[in-house]
Amino acid sequence: MIIQLQPDISDSQKDKLILEVNGVGYKTTEVKTQLGSYLIGIGKKEFDIRKIGQMDGIIDIHIVSDEYKLVSKKWKAKPTSVDLGDGIFIKEGEMAVITGPCSIETEEQIRAVVAHCVENDIKMMRGGVFKPRSSPYAFRGLGLEGLKLWHKIASEAGIKIVTEVMQTSQIEEMYPYVDVYQVGARNSQNFNLLDELGKVDKAVMIKRGISGTIEELLQSAEYVFSGGNENLILCERGIRTYERASRNTLDLNAIPILKAKSHLPVIVDPSHGIGIRAYVPQMALAGVMSGADGIIYESHEVPEKAYSDGQQTLDFAQSARLAGWIRESFEMRKGFDLL
Ligand code: PEP
Ligand code: MN
């Protein structure tokens, strides 16, 4: 169960409430986020919800039987809107377009991508400065200095930054320069990292683990939420299956399922999802039609020269067309009244 507490609940009201909840056989955990206070009750027994519901100091009580609680739609029907400032949101009812290279490489490259975003009215740019690479000999990113440079150029152009944080020690040093902390697929269940991201007041986008289930993705989001941060975005980026013809298998099923289970915005990454440049637009548009609230894809001035993931990266002409198609498809989807 989730009990939403009034901000001014007194200690004695809270003690009484906890006693009552324990009394019906539920263990309690108190959660304080930047937006609200909650008492989470974990248990299985049936009980009379009205008795607790009328106690002092609470706003509402909800039965949520899923393993994840606070990210569930069962208690919060209103979709979460992630506000990045300057009128830029990631939320249901809008279509976020996020593009940029796999890795931030040079000043010249940053300037070229930022200009591409500005020309195409794309407000959010992706790129890695700390890169999780399967091989230790591959390019591992420009690090914090690269992020600082990128932030200077992007913020002057009004572009928001989405970039991966790989470990807890990076959270603070990155803070002044990021708008969305990306948790990569390989870190999807790094619970220490998720706990720490619960303490920051900036948005967090969690990618689905390489072999992660939908349920596990939601549980990862629950870590950040219960750690205090409600500014969350879920990202489907493909999972590893027995299929080797594509880099990953983009699980489009996950989009309507996540949207039905959770109030959090869901975005799709077709670049890592299929891993083949020529098919990225198709899968991006399939993502739009499946109900996503945004698409994140890789682009680069000269994809063949990209330091990483060039094979799945669009050039600027392709990216410009795709951004237009994403928006057109979204307009068309609105007519279907999918959800
Ligand atoms: C990326 O976005 O470049 C990336 C490394 O993604 P993922 O964590 O999904 O592999
Ligand atoms: Mn990549």
Coordinates of C-alpha atoms and ligand atoms in Angstrom, one line a residue:
M1 CA 0.0 0.0 0.0
I2 CA 1.0 3.6 -0.5
I3 CA -0.2 6.2 2.1
Q4 CA 0.4 9.8 1.0
L5 CA 1.2 11.8 4.1
Q6 CA 0.2 15.4 4.7
P7 CA 3.3 17.6 4.7
D8 CA 2.4 18.7 8.2
I9 CA 1.7 15.3 9.8
S10 CA 2.7 15.3 13.4
D11 CA 5.0 12.7 14.9
S12 CA 2.3 11.3 17.1
Q13 CA -0.1 11.0 14.1
K14 CA 2.6 9.2 12.2
D15 CA 3.3 6.9 15.1
K16 CA -0.3 6.0 15.4
L17 CA -0.6 5.4 11.7
I18 CA 2.5 3.1 11.6
L19 CA 1.1 1.2 14.6
E20 CA -2.2 0.6 12.7
V21 CA -0.4 -0.4 9.5
N22 CA 1.9 -2.8 11.4
G23 CA -1.2 -4.1 13.1
V24 CA -2.8 -5.3 9.9
G25 CA 0.4 -7.2 9.1
Y26 CA 2.3 -4.7 6.9
K27 CA 5.9 -3.6 7.3
T28 CA 6.4 0.1 6.8
T29 CA 9.0 2.3 5.2
E30 CA 8.8 6.1 5.2
V31 CA 9.7 7.8 2.0
K32 CA 10.4 11.5 1.6
T33 CA 10.9 12.9 -1.9
Q34 CA 11.5 16.4 -3.1
L35 CA 7.7 16.6 -3.8
G36 CA 6.0 14.6 -1.1
S37 CA 6.0 12.2 1.8
Y38 CA 4.8 8.6 1.7
L39 CA 4.4 5.6 3.9
I40 CA 4.9 2.4 2.0
G41 CA 3.3 -0.7 3.5
I42 CA 4.6 -4.1 2.4
G43 CA 2.4 -7.1 3.1
K44 CA -0.1 -9.5 1.7
K45 CA -3.0 -9.7 4.1
E46 CA -6.4 -8.2 3.3
F47 CA -7.5 -5.3 5.5
D48 CA -10.1 -2.7 5.7
I49 CA -8.7 0.3 3.8
R50 CA -11.4 2.6 5.2
K51 CA -10.1 2.3 8.8
I52 CA -6.6 3.6 7.8
G53 CA -8.0 5.9 5.2
Q54 CA -9.8 8.0 7.8
M55 CA -6.8 8.5 10.1
D56 CA -5.4 11.9 10.7
G57 CA -2.4 13.3 8.8
I58 CA -2.9 11.4 5.5
I59 CA -3.9 12.6 2.1
D60 CA -4.9 9.3 0.6
I61 CA -4.3 5.6 0.7
H62 CA -3.9 3.3 -2.3
I63 CA -3.6 -0.5 -2.7
V64 CA -0.7 -1.2 -4.9
S65 CA 0.0 -4.9 -5.1
D66 CA 3.0 -4.7 -7.6
E67 CA 6.5 -5.1 -6.3
Y68 CA 7.2 -1.5 -7.3
K69 CA 4.9 1.0 -5.7
L70 CA 5.7 4.7 -6.2
V71 CA 6.3 4.4 -9.9
S72 CA 3.0 2.5 -10.4
K73 CA 0.1 4.1 -12.1
K74 CA -2.2 2.5 -9.6
W75 CA -1.8 5.4 -7.2
K76 CA -1.0 8.2 -9.5
A77 CA -3.1 8.3 -12.6
K78 CA -1.7 11.7 -13.7
P79 CA 1.3 11.2 -15.9
T80 CA 4.6 12.5 -14.6
S81 CA 5.9 15.5 -16.4
V82 CA 9.7 16.0 -16.3
D83 CA 10.5 19.7 -16.5
L84 CA 13.9 20.6 -17.8
G85 CA 13.4 24.3 -17.6
D86 CA 13.0 26.9 -20.4
G87 CA 9.7 25.4 -21.4
I88 CA 11.3 22.0 -22.3
F89 CA 9.5 18.9 -21.0
I90 CA 9.6 15.2 -21.3
K91 CA 6.0 14.1 -20.8
E92 CA 2.9 12.4 -22.1
G93 CA 1.2 14.6 -24.7
E94 CA 4.5 15.8 -26.2
M95 CA 7.1 14.1 -28.3
A96 CA 10.7 14.6 -27.1
V97 CA 13.3 14.4 -29.7
I98 CA 16.9 13.8 -28.4
T99 CA 19.8 13.3 -30.7
G100 CA 23.6 13.5 -30.7
P101 CA 26.6 11.4 -31.1
C102 CA 27.3 8.2 -29.1
S103 CA 30.4 9.9 -27.7
I104 CA 31.3 13.5 -27.3
E105 CA 34.6 13.8 -29.3
T106 CA 35.9 17.3 -30.1
E107 CA 34.8 20.9 -29.9
E108 CA 34.3 21.0 -33.6
Q109 CA 31.9 18.0 -33.4
I110 CA 30.0 19.5 -30.4
R111 CA 29.5 22.7 -32.4
A112 CA 28.3 20.9 -35.5
V113 CA 25.8 18.8 -33.5
V114 CA 24.5 21.8 -31.6
A115 CA 24.0 23.7 -34.8
H116 CA 22.2 20.7 -36.3
C117 CA 19.9 20.6 -33.2
V118 CA 19.2 24.3 -33.4
E119 CA 18.4 24.1 -37.2
N120 CA 15.9 21.4 -36.6
D121 CA 14.3 22.7 -33.4
I122 CA 15.7 19.8 -31.4
K123 CA 16.0 20.9 -27.8
M124 CA 17.9 18.0 -26.2
M125 CA 21.2 16.6 -27.2
R126 CA 22.6 13.3 -26.1
G127 CA 26.3 12.2 -26.0
G128 CA 28.6 10.3 -23.7
V129 CA 31.6 11.7 -21.9
F130 CA 32.0 8.7 -19.7
K131 CA 31.6 5.7 -22.0
P132 CA 30.9 2.1 -20.9
R133 CA 32.7 0.1 -23.6
S134 CA 32.7 -3.6 -24.0
S135 CA 36.5 -3.4 -24.7
P136 CA 38.9 -1.6 -22.4
Y137 CA 40.9 -0.5 -25.4
A138 CA 38.0 1.4 -27.1
F139 CA 37.5 5.2 -26.7
R140 CA 36.2 5.8 -23.2
G141 CA 35.1 9.4 -23.5
L142 CA 36.5 12.9 -22.9
G143 CA 35.4 12.9 -19.3
L144 CA 34.5 16.0 -17.2
E145 CA 36.5 18.4 -19.3
G146 CA 34.5 17.3 -22.4
L147 CA 31.2 17.8 -20.5
K148 CA 32.2 21.3 -19.4
L149 CA 33.0 22.3 -23.0
W150 CA 29.8 20.7 -24.3
H151 CA 27.7 22.5 -21.6
K152 CA 29.2 25.9 -22.5
I153 CA 28.3 25.5 -26.2
A154 CA 24.9 23.8 -25.6
S155 CA 23.6 26.1 -23.0
E156 CA 24.5 29.2 -25.1
A157 CA 22.2 27.6 -27.8
G158 CA 19.5 26.7 -25.3
I159 CA 20.0 23.0 -25.8
K160 CA 19.6 20.6 -22.8
I161 CA 22.2 17.9 -22.1
V162 CA 21.4 14.2 -21.7
T163 CA 24.5 12.2 -20.7
E164 CA 25.5 9.0 -18.9
V165 CA 26.7 8.9 -15.3
M166 CA 28.6 5.7 -14.7
Q167 CA 29.4 5.9 -11.0
T168 CA 28.4 7.6 -7.8
S169 CA 31.5 9.7 -7.6
Q170 CA 30.6 11.4 -10.9
I171 CA 27.2 12.6 -9.8
E172 CA 28.4 15.7 -8.0
E173 CA 31.1 16.8 -10.4
M174 CA 28.7 16.4 -13.3
Y175 CA 25.8 18.2 -11.6
P176 CA 26.4 21.8 -12.9
Y177 CA 26.6 20.6 -16.5
V178 CA 23.8 18.1 -17.0
D179 CA 20.1 18.3 -17.5
V180 CA 19.3 14.6 -17.6
Y181 CA 21.5 12.0 -15.9
Q182 CA 21.4 8.9 -18.1
V183 CA 21.8 5.5 -16.4
G184 CA 23.1 3.1 -19.0
A185 CA 21.9 -0.4 -19.7
R186 CA 24.9 -1.8 -18.0
N187 CA 24.2 0.2 -14.8
S188 CA 20.4 -0.4 -14.8
Q189 CA 20.7 -2.4 -11.6
N190 CA 23.6 -0.6 -10.0
F191 CA 21.6 0.0 -6.9
N192 CA 24.2 2.3 -5.2
L193 CA 24.1 4.6 -8.2
L194 CA 20.3 4.6 -8.2
D195 CA 20.2 5.4 -4.5
E196 CA 22.5 8.3 -5.0
L197 CA 20.6 9.6 -8.0
G198 CA 17.6 9.7 -5.7
K199 CA 19.2 12.5 -3.8
V200 CA 19.7 14.9 -6.8
D201 CA 17.1 17.4 -8.0
K202 CA 17.8 16.8 -11.7
A203 CA 16.0 14.4 -14.1
V204 CA 17.2 10.8 -14.4
M205 CA 16.7 8.6 -17.4
I206 CA 17.0 4.9 -16.7
K207 CA 17.7 2.6 -19.6
R208 CA 16.5 -1.0 -19.5
G209 CA 19.2 -3.5 -18.7
I210 CA 20.6 -5.6 -21.4
S211 CA 18.9 -8.6 -20.0
G212 CA 16.5 -6.7 -17.8
T213 CA 12.8 -7.4 -17.6
I214 CA 10.1 -4.7 -17.7
E215 CA 9.5 -5.4 -14.0
E216 CA 13.2 -4.9 -13.2
L217 CA 13.3 -1.6 -15.0
L218 CA 10.4 -0.4 -12.9
Q219 CA 12.1 -1.6 -9.8
S220 CA 15.2 0.4 -10.7
A221 CA 13.1 3.5 -11.1
E222 CA 11.5 2.7 -7.7
Y223 CA 15.0 3.0 -6.2
V224 CA 15.5 6.5 -7.5
F225 CA 11.9 7.6 -6.6
S226 CA 12.1 6.2 -3.1
G227 CA 15.5 7.8 -2.7
G228 CA 13.8 11.1 -3.2
N229 CA 13.8 12.0 -6.9
E230 CA 10.5 11.8 -8.8
N231 CA 12.0 13.3 -12.0
L232 CA 12.3 10.0 -13.9
I233 CA 12.2 8.8 -17.4
L234 CA 12.2 5.2 -18.6
C235 CA 14.0 4.2 -21.7
E236 CA 13.6 1.0 -23.9
R237 CA 16.9 0.4 -25.7
G238 CA 16.6 -3.2 -26.8
I239 CA 17.4 -6.4 -24.9
R240 CA 19.7 -9.3 -25.7
T241 CA 17.9 -12.3 -27.1
Y242 CA 19.0 -15.3 -29.1
E243 CA 18.7 -13.2 -32.3
R244 CA 22.1 -12.1 -33.7
A245 CA 20.9 -10.4 -36.9
S246 CA 20.5 -7.1 -35.0
R247 CA 22.6 -5.7 -32.2
N248 CA 19.7 -6.0 -29.8
T249 CA 16.0 -6.7 -30.0
L250 CA 14.1 -3.5 -29.6
D251 CA 11.2 -4.6 -27.4
L252 CA 8.4 -2.4 -28.7
N253 CA 6.0 -4.5 -26.5
A254 CA 7.5 -2.8 -23.5
I255 CA 6.2 0.7 -24.5
P256 CA 2.4 0.2 -24.1
I257 CA 3.1 -2.1 -21.1
L258 CA 5.3 0.4 -19.3
K259 CA 2.8 3.2 -20.1
A260 CA 0.0 1.1 -18.7
K261 CA 1.9 0.2 -15.5
S262 CA 3.7 3.4 -14.7
H263 CA 3.0 7.1 -14.7
L264 CA 6.6 7.9 -15.8
P265 CA 7.3 9.1 -19.4
V266 CA 8.8 6.4 -21.7
I267 CA 11.2 7.0 -24.5
V268 CA 12.7 4.7 -27.1
D269 CA 16.3 4.4 -28.3
P270 CA 16.1 2.8 -31.8
S271 CA 19.9 3.3 -32.4
H272 CA 21.0 0.8 -29.7
G273 CA 17.7 -1.1 -30.2
I274 CA 18.6 -2.4 -33.7
G275 CA 22.1 -1.2 -34.1
I276 CA 21.9 -0.8 -37.9
R277 CA 21.8 2.8 -39.3
A278 CA 19.5 2.0 -42.3
Y279 CA 16.8 0.7 -40.0
V280 CA 16.9 3.2 -37.2
P281 CA 14.2 5.5 -38.8
Q282 CA 11.8 2.6 -39.1
M283 CA 12.2 1.6 -35.5
A284 CA 12.1 5.2 -34.3
L285 CA 8.7 5.6 -36.0
A286 CA 7.5 2.3 -34.7
G287 CA 8.5 3.6 -31.2
V288 CA 6.4 6.7 -31.8
M289 CA 3.4 4.6 -32.8
S290 CA 3.8 2.2 -29.9
G291 CA 3.1 5.1 -27.6
A292 CA 6.5 6.5 -26.6
D293 CA 6.8 10.0 -25.2
G294 CA 10.1 10.6 -26.9
I295 CA 12.8 9.2 -29.2
I296 CA 16.6 9.3 -28.5
Y297 CA 18.8 8.4 -31.4
E298 CA 22.5 8.8 -32.4
S299 CA 23.6 11.3 -35.1
H300 CA 27.0 12.7 -36.2
E301 CA 28.3 14.9 -38.9
V302 CA 30.3 12.1 -40.4
P303 CA 29.0 8.8 -38.9
E304 CA 31.7 6.8 -40.6
K305 CA 34.3 8.7 -38.6
A306 CA 32.5 8.5 -35.2
Y307 CA 34.6 7.2 -32.4
S308 CA 31.9 4.8 -31.3
D309 CA 28.7 3.3 -32.7
G310 CA 29.1 4.8 -36.1
Q311 CA 27.3 1.8 -37.7
Q312 CA 24.0 2.9 -36.0
T313 CA 24.5 6.7 -36.3
L314 CA 22.6 8.9 -38.7
D315 CA 24.1 11.7 -40.6
F316 CA 22.6 15.2 -40.3
A317 CA 20.5 15.0 -43.4
Q318 CA 19.0 11.7 -42.3
S319 CA 18.5 13.0 -38.8
A320 CA 16.7 16.1 -40.0
R321 CA 14.3 14.0 -42.0
L322 CA 13.8 11.6 -39.1
A323 CA 13.1 14.4 -36.7
G324 CA 10.4 15.7 -39.0
W325 CA 8.9 12.2 -39.5
I326 CA 8.8 11.7 -35.7
R327 CA 6.8 14.8 -35.2
E328 CA 4.4 14.0 -38.1
S329 CA 3.9 10.5 -36.8
F330 CA 3.2 11.8 -33.4
E331 CA 0.5 14.1 -34.8
M332 CA -1.0 11.1 -36.6
R333 CA -0.9 9.0 -33.5
K334 CA -2.8 11.5 -31.5
G335 CA -5.7 10.8 -33.8
F336 CA -5.7 7.1 -32.8
D337 CA -6.3 7.8 -29.2
L338 CA -4.1 4.9 -28.2
L339 CA -4.1 4.9 -24.5
Ligands
PEP1 C1 24.6 5.1 -25.1 O1 23.5 5.7 -25.0 O2 25.5 5.5 -25.9 C2 24.8 3.8 -24.5 C3 26.0 3.3 -24.1 O3 23.6 3.1 -24.3 P1 23.2 1.8 -23.5 O4 23.5 2.0 -22.1 O5 21.8 1.6 -23.8 O6 24.1 0.7 -24.2
MN2 MN 26.1 4.4 -28.4

